[in-house]
mmCIF file of C-alpha atoms in Angstrom:
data_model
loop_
_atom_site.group_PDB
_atom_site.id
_atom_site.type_symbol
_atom_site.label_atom_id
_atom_site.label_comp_id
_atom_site.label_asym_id
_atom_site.label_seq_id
_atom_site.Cartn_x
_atom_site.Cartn_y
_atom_site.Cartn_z
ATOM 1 C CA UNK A 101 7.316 0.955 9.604
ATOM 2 C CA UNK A 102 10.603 1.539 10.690
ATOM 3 C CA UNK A 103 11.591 4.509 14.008
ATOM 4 C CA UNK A 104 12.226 6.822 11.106
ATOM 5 C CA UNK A 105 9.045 6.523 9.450
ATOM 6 C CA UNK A 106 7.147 6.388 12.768
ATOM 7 C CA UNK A 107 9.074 9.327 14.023
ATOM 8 C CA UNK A 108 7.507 11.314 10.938
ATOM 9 C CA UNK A 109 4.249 9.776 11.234
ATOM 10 C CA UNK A 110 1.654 12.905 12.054
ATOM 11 C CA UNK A 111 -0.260 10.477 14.552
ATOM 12 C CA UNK A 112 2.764 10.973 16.804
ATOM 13 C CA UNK A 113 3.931 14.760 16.714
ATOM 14 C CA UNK A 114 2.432 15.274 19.644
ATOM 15 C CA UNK A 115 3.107 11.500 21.639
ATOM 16 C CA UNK A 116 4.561 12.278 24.804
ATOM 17 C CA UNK A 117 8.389 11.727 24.301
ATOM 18 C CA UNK A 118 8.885 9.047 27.009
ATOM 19 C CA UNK A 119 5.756 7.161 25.186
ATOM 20 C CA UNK A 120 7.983 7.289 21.543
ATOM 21 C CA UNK A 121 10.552 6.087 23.197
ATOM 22 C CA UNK A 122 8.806 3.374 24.750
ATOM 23 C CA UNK A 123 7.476 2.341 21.462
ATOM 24 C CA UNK A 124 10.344 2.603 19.419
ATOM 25 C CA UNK A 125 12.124 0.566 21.494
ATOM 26 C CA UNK A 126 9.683 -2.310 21.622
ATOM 27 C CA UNK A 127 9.256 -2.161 17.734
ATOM 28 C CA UNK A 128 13.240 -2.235 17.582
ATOM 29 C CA UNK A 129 13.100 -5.348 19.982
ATOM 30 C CA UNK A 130 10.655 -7.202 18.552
ATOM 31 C CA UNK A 131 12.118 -6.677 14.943
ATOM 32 C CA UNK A 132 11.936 -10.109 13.238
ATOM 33 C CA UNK A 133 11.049 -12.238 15.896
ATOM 34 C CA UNK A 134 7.912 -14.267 15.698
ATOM 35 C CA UNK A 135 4.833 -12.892 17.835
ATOM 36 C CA UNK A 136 5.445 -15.970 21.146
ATOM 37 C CA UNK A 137 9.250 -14.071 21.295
ATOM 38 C CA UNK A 138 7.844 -10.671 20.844
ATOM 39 C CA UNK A 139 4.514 -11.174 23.670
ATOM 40 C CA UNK A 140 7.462 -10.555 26.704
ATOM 41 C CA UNK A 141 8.562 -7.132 25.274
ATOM 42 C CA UNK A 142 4.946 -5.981 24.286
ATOM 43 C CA UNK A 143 3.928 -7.207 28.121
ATOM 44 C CA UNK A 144 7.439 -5.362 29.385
ATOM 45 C CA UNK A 145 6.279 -2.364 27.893
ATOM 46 C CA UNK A 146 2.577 -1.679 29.040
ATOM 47 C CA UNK A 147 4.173 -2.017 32.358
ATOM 48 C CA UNK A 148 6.868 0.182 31.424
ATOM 49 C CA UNK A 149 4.186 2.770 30.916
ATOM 50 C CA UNK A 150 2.285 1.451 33.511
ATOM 51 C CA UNK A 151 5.174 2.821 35.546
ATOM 52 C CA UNK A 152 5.648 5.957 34.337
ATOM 53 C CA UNK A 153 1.376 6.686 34.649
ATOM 54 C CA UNK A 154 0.980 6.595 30.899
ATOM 55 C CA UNK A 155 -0.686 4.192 28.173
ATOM 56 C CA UNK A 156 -1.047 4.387 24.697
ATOM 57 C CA UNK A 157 -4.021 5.142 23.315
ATOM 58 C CA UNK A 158 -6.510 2.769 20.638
ATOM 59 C CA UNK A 159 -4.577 4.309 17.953
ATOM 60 C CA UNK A 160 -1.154 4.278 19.107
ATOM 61 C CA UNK A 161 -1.188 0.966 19.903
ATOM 62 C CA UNK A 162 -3.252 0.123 16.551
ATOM 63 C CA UNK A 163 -0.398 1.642 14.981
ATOM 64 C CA UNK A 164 2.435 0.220 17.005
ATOM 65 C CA UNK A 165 0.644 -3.498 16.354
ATOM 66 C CA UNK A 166 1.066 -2.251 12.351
ATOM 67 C CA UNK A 167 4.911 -1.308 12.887
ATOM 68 C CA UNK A 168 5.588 -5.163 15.081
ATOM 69 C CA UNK A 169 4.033 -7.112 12.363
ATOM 70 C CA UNK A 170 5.914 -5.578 8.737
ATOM 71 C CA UNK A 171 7.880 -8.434 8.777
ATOM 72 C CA UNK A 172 5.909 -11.292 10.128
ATOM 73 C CA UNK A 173 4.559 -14.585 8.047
ATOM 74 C CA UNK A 174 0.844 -14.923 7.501
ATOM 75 C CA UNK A 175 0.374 -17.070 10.533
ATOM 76 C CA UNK A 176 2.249 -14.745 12.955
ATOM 77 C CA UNK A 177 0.289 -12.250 11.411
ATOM 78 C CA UNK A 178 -2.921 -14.176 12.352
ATOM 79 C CA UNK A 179 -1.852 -14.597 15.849
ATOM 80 C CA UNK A 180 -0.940 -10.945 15.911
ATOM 81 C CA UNK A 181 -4.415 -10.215 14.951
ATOM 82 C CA UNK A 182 -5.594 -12.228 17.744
ATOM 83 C CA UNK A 183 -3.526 -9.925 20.145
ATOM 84 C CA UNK A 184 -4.652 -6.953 18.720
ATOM 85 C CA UNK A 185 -7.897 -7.576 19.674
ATOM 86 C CA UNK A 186 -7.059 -8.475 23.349
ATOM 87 C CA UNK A 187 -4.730 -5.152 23.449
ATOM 88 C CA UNK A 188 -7.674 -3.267 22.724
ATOM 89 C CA UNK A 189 -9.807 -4.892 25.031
ATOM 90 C CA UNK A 190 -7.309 -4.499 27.601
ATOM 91 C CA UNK A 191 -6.274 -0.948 26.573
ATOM 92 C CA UNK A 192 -2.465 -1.099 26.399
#
């Protein structure tokens, strides 16, 4: 999933601008790199939020996690699954 198709993406019509910015960003820096390179920028950006008093919710960051891990090899992916569930937990 790419900005453009998450910019169209109904789920996020009504995201909070600074929040799609936030996200598109991170899925722009994290673009190809494997998920140890891409934990920093995922970490940078809850606090980011954080910040700013906002937080994505379970299915923005569901479908943020989906965007980050187009391009990743079946173990990445596999570790990326194992994040996912600690997002959740943790409520990014």
């Amino acid at each position: 999933m790419n900005k453009l198709n998450l910019e169209n993406n109904p789920a996020f019509k009504n995201m909070h601008p600074l929040k799609l910015k936030v996200m598109t960003d991170l899925i722009q820096a994290t673009e190809g790199k494997p998920i140890a390179q891409s934990l920093p920028a995922l970490l940078s950006a809850k606090q980011q939020l954080n910040a700013l008093g906002l937080s994505f919710s379970q299915e923005e960051t569901s479908l943020l996690i989906d965007a980050v891990s187009n391009n990743l090899s079946p173990e990445n992916k596999s570790k990326l699954d194992a994040m996912k569930l600690f997002m959740q937990q943790n409520s990014m």
